[in-house]
Short mmCIF file of C-alpha atoms in Angstrom, two decimals:
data_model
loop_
_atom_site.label_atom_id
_atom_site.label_comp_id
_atom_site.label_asym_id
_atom_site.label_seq_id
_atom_site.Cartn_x
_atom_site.Cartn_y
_atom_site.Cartn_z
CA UNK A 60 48.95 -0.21 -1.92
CA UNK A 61 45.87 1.32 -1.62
CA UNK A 62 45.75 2.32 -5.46
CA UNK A 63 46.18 -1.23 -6.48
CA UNK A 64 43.48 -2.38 -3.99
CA UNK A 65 40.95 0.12 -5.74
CA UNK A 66 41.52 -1.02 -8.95
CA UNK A 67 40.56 -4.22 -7.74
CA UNK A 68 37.81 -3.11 -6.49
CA UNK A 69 36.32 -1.09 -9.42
CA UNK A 70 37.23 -4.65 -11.69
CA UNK A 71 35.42 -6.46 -9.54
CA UNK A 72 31.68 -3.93 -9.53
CA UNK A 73 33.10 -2.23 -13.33
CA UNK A 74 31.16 -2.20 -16.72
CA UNK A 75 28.09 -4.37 -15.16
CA UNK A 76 29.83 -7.38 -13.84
CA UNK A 77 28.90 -8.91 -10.64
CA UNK A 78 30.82 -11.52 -8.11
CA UNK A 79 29.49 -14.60 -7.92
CA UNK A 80 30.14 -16.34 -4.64
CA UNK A 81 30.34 -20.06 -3.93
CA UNK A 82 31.78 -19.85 -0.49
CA UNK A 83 28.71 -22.13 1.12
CA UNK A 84 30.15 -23.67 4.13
CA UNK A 85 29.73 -27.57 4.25
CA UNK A 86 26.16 -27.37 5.67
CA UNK A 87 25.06 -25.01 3.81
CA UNK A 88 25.66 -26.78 0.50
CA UNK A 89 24.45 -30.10 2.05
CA UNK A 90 21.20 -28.39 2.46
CA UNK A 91 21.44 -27.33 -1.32
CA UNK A 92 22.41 -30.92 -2.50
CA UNK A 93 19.44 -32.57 -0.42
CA UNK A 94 17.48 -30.51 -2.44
CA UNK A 95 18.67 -32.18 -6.04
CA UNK A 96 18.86 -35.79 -3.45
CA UNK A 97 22.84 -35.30 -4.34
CA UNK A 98 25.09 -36.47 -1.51
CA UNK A 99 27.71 -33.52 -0.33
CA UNK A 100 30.88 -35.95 -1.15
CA UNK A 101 34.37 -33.59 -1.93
CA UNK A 102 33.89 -34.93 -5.79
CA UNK A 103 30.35 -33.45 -6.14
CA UNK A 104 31.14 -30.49 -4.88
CA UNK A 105 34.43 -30.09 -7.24
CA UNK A 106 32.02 -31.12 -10.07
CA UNK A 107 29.47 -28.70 -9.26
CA UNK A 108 31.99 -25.94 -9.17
CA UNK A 109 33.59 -27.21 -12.56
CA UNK A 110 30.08 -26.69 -14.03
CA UNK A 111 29.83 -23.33 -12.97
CA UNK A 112 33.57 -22.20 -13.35
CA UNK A 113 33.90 -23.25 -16.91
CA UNK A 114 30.83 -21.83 -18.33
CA UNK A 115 33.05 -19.14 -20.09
CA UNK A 116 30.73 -17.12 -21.46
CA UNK A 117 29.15 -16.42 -18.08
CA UNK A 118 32.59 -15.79 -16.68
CA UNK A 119 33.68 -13.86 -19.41
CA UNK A 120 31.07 -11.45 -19.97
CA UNK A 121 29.24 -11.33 -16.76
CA UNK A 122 31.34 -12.42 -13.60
CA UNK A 123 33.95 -10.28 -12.57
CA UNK A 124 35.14 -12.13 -9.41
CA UNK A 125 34.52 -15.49 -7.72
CA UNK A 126 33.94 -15.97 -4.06
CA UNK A 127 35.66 -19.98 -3.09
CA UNK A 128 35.51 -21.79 -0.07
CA UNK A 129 38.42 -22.60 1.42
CA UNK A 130 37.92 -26.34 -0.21
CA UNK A 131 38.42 -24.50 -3.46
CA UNK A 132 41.01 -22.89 -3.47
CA UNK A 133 43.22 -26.19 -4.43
CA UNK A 134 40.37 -27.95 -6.11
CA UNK A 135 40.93 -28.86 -10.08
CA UNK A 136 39.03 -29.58 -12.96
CA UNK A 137 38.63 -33.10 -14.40
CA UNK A 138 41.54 -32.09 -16.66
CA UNK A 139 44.02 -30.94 -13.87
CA UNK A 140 43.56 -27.55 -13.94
CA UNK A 141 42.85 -25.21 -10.58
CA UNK A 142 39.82 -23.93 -10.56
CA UNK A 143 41.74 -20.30 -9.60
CA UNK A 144 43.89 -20.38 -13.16
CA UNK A 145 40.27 -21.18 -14.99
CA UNK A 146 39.69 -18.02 -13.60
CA UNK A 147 42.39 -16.31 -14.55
CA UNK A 148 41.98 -17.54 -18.36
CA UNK A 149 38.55 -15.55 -18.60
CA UNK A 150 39.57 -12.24 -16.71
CA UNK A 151 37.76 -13.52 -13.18
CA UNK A 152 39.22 -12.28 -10.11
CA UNK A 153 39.29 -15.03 -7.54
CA UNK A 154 38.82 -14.09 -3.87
CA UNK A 155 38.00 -16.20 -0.56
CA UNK A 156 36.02 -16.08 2.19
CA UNK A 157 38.11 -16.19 5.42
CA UNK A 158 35.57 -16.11 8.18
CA UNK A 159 35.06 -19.48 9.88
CA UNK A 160 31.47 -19.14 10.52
CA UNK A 161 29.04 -16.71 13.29
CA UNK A 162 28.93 -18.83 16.17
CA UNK A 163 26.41 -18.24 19.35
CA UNK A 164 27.45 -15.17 21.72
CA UNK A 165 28.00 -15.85 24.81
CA UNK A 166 25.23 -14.00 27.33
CA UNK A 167 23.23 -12.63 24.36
CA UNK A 168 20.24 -15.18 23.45
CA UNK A 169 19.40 -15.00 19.78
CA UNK A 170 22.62 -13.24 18.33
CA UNK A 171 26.04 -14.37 16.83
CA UNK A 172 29.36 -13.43 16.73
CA UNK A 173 31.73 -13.87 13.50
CA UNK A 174 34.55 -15.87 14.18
CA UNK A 175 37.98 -15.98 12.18
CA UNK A 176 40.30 -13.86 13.26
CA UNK A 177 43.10 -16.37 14.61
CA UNK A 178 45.75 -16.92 12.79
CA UNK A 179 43.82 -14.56 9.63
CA UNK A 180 47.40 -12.88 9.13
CA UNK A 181 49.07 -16.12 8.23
CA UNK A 182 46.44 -16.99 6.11
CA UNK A 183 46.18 -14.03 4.28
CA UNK A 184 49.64 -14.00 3.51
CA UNK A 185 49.78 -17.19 1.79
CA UNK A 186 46.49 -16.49 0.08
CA UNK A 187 47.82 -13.49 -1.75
CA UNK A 188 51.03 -15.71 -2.28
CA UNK A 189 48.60 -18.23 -4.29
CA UNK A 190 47.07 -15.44 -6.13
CA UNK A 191 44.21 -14.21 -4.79
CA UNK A 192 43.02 -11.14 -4.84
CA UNK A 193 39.92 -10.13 -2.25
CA UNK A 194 38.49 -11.82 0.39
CA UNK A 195 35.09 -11.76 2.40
CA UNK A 196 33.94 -11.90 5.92
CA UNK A 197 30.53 -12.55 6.46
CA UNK A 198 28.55 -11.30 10.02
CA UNK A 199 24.81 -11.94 10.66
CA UNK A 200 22.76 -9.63 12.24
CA UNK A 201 19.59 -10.85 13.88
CA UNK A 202 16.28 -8.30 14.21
CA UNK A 203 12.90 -8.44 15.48
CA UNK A 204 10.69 -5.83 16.49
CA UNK A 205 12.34 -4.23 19.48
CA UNK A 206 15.08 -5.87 21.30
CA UNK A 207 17.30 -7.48 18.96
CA UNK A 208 19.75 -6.18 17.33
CA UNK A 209 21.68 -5.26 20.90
CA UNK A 210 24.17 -2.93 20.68
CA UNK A 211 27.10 -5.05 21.45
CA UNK A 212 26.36 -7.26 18.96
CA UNK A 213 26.65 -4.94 16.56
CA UNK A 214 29.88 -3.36 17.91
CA UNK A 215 31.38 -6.55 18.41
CA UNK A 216 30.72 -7.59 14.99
CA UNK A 217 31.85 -4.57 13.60
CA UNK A 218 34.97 -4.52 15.43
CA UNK A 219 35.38 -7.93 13.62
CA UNK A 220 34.75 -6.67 10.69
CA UNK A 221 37.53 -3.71 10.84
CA UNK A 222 40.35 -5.85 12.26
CA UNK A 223 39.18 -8.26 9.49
CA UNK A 224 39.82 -5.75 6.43
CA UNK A 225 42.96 -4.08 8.28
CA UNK A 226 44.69 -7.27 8.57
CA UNK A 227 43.22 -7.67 4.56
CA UNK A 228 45.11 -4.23 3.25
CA UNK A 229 47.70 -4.58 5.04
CA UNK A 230 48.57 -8.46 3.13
CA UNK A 231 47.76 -6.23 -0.35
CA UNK A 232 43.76 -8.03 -0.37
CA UNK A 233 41.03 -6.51 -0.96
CA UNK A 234 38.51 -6.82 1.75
CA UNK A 235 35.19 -7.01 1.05
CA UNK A 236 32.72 -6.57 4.30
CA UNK A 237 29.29 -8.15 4.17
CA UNK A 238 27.20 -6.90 7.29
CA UNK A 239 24.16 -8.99 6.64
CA UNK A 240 20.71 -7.95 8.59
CA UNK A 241 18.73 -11.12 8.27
CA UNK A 242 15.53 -10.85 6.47
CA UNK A 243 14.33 -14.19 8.08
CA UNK A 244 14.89 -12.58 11.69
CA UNK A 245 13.00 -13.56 14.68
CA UNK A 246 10.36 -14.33 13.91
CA UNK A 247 10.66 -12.75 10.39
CA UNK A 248 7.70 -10.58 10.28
CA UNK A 249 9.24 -7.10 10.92
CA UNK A 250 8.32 -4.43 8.21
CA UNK A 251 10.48 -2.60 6.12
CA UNK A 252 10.92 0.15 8.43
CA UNK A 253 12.15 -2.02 10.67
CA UNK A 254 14.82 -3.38 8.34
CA UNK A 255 15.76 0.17 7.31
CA UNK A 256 16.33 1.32 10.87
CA UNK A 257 18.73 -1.57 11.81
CA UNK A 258 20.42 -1.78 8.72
CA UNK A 259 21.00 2.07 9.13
CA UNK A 260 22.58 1.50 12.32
CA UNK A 261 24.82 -1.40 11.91
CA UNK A 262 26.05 0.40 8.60
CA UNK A 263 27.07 3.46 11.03
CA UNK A 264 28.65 1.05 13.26
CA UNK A 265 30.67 -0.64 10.85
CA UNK A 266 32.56 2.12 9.31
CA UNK A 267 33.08 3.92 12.52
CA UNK A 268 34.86 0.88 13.44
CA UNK A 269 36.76 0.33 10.25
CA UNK A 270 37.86 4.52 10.36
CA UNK A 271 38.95 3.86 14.04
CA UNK A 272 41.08 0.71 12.68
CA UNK A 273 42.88 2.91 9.94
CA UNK A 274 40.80 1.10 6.66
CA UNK A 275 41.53 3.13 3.61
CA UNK A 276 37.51 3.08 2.23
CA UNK A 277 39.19 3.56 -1.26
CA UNK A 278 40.40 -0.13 -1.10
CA UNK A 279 37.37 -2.25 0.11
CA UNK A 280 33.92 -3.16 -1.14
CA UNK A 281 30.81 -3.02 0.88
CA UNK A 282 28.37 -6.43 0.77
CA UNK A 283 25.31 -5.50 2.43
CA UNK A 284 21.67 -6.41 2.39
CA UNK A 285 18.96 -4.52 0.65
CA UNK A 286 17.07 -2.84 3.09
CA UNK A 287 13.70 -5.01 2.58
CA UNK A 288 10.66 -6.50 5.23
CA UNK A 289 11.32 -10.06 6.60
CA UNK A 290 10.18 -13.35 5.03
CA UNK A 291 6.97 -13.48 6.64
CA UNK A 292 5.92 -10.63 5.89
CA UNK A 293 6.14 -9.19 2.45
CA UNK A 294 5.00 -6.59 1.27
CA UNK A 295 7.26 -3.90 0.04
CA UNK A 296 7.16 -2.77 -3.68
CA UNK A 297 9.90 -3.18 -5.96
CA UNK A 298 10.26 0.67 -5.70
CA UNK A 299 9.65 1.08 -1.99
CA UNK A 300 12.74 -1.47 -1.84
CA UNK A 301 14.90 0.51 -4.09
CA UNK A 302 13.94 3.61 -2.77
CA UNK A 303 14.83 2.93 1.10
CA UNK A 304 17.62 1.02 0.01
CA UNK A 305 19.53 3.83 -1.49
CA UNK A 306 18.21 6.69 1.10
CA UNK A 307 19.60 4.21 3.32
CA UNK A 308 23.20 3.77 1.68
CA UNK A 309 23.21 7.16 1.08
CA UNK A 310 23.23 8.67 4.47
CA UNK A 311 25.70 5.80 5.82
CA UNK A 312 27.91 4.46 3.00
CA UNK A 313 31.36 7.00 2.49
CA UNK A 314 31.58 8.33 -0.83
CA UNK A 315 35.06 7.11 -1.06
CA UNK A 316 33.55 3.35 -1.07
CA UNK A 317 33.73 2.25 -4.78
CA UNK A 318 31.21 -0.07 -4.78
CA UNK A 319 28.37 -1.95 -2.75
CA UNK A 320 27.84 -5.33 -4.09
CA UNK A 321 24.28 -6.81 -2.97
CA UNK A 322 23.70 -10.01 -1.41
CA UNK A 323 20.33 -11.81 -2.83
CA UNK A 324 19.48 -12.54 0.92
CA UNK A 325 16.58 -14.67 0.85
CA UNK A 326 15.41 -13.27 -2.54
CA UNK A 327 14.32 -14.70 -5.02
CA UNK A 328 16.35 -14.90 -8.32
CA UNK A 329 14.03 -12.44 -10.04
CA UNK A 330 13.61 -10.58 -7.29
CA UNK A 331 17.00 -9.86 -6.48
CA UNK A 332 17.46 -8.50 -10.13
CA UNK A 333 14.76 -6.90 -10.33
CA UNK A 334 15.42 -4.60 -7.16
CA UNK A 335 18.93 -4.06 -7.92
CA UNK A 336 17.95 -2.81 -11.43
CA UNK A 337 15.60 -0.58 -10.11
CA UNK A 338 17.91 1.14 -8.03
CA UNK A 339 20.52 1.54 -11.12
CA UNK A 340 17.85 2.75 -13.24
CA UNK A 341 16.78 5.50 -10.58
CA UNK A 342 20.19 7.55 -10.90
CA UNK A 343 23.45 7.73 -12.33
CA UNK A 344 24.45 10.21 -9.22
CA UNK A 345 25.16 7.57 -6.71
CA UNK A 346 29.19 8.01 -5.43
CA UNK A 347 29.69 4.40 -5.51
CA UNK A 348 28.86 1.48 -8.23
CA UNK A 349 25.49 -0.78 -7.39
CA UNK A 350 26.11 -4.52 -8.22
CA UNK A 351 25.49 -7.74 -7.05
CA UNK A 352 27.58 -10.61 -5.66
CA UNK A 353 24.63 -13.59 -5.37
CA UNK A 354 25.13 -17.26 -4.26
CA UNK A 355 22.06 -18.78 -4.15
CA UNK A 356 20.26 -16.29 -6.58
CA UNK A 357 22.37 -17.13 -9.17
CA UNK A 358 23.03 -20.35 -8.55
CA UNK A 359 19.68 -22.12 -7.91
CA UNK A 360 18.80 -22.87 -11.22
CA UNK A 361 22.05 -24.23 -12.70
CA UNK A 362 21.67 -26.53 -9.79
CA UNK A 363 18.60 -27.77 -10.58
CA UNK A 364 19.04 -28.13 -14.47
CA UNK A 365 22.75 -29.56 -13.34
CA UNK A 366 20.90 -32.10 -10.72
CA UNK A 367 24.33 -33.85 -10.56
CA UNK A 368 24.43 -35.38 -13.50
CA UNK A 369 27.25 -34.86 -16.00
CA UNK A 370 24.94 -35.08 -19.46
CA UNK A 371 23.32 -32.04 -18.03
CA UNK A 372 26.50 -29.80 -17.34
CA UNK A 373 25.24 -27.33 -20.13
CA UNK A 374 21.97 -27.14 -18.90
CA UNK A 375 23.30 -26.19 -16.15
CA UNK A 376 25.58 -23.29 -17.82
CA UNK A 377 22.33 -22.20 -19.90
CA UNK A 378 20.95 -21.87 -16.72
CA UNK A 379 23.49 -19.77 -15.12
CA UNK A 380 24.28 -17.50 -17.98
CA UNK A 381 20.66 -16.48 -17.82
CA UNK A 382 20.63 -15.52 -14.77
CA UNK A 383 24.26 -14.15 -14.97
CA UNK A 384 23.06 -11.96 -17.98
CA UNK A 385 19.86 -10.75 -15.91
CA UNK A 386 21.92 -9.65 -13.46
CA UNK A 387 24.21 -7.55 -15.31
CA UNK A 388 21.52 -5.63 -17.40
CA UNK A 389 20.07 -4.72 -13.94
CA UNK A 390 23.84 -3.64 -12.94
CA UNK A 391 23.62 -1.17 -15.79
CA UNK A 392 19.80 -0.33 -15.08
CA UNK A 393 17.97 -2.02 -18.27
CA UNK A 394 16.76 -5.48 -16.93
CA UNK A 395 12.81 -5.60 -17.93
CA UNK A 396 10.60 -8.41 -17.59
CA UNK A 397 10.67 -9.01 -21.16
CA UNK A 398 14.50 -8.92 -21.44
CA UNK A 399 13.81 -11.83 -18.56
CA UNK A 400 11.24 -13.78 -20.98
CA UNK A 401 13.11 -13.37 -23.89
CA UNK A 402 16.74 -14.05 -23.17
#
């Protein structure tokens, strides 16, 4: 089992692909719709996703795996087909995210607690009966200058986290954790330091939970932040970002991880790429694979050239190969800001 979970996971961060994940929950893409003035109805959203889904040569050449919402997962295209065996066509690996959301915890202002886990078994069951492959559960880690993270948030997500990608293995999935440190924190002015020394800790936390809950490392992938200041207050290099990223990964990440695919976290599109080719381009020493899995970094302009209109569906593709192409030179280390002007 675990063999056949690895090679899913070196498909899914191999030969510099990247996942793209459109797993928004309902708000989230309401917010991204209001944007475009595009009401969130069930047909818009299937005929955003079409856009994106059959742009084959961004699928072919540089997506390896697709995050859907649960909503997806049975959606089809305007010609009947699932959006899963469009997928399949190209070489993409579907997967799913299976958390329900991080909901307020109780007696700790400020913090949040992933939940999902009822009834995850059945679920996952008939998820790898439908044919897909990995899965992702998402926590959200909130920081400010001293007293937040508390440590029992971060055990109690991590605990999540490990029952979360047992219960994945042991249905033949391949879990894919995503321990997310919030860059917009409270109040989103901590420095980079600051990001590095939380990050560092919830990473240690979450695979001492997931070796106490028997997860084979070989057969997940890690989702994590980039170890970068908050929102308000940025002013880390490309470099410095790179730099403490990796030192960071490096003294908490187990060799036997085959890959760390980044969220954009509050990013930019550019920046995002840029950072994550910065940190290829360092070294090719690292034990694991460095690659992305972006939502709204590789998404935001395809929605905006899309802007819900049908005459602009390849506009929207152009869009989203461009920045699907980016991103893969910077998985293999050679995006450039001319390679960004030119393509």
């Amino acid at each position: 089992m675990t063999a056949c979970l690895e090679d899913i996971a070196c498909a899914l961060v191999g030969g510099g692909k990247g996942i793209l994940a459109i797993d928004e929950s309902s708000d989230t893409i309401k917010k991204r719709f209001d944007a475009i003035s595009l009401e969130s109805t069930e047909e818009n959203r299937r005929d955003y996703r079409e856009m994106l889904l059959s742009s084959v040569e961004a699928m072919s050449q540089y997506i390896s795996g697709v995050i859907f919402h649960q909503e997806t997962i049975r959606q089809k295209s305007l010609k009947g087909s699932l959006f899963m065996d469009l997928l399949k066509t190209v070489g993409s690996i579907p997967g799913v995210k299976v958390d329900i959301g991080a909901r307020p915890l109780a007696g700790f202002p400020g913090e949040r607690l992933t939940e999902g886990l009822d009834g995850l078994r059945k679920r996952l069951n008939e998820y790898s009966r439908l044919g897909l492959r990995f899965a992702k559960w998402r926590t959200v880690i909130s920081i400010d200058h001293v007293g937040l993270p508390t440590m029992a948030a971060v055990r109690k997500n991590a605990q999540a986290l490990a029952r979360y990608a047992a219960l994945c293995q042991e249905s033949g999935i391949l879990p894919v954790i995503e321990p997310e440190v919030l860059m917009d924190g409270i109040p989103g002015d901590h420095s980079i330091d600051r990001c590095y020394e939380v990050t560092k800790y919830v990473l240690e936390e979450a695979f001492t939970a997931l070796r106490e809950a028997y997860v084979k490392f070989e057969g997940l992938l890690l989702k994590p932040n980039m170890v970068i200041d908050g929102k308000e207050a940025r002013r880390a290099s490309i470099d410095e970002v790179a730099e403490k990223t990796i030192r960071c990964l490096k003294q908490t990440v187990p060799a036997a991880v085959p890959g760390i695919a980044f969220l954009s976290g509050g990013q930019s599109a550019e920046e995002a790429t840029a950072h994550l080719s910065a940190m290829n381009a360092g070294s090719n020493s690292y034990p694991w694979v460095l690659t992305f899995s972006y939502g709204r970094a590789l998404q935001t302009a395809a929605l905006i050239a899309w802007g819900g209109k049908r005459k602009n569906v390849l506009d929207g593709q152009r869009a989203l190969i461009h920045r699907a192409k980016m991103n893969s030179l910077a998985a293999l280390g050679q995006w450039s800001q001319d390679a960004e002007s030119s393509s």
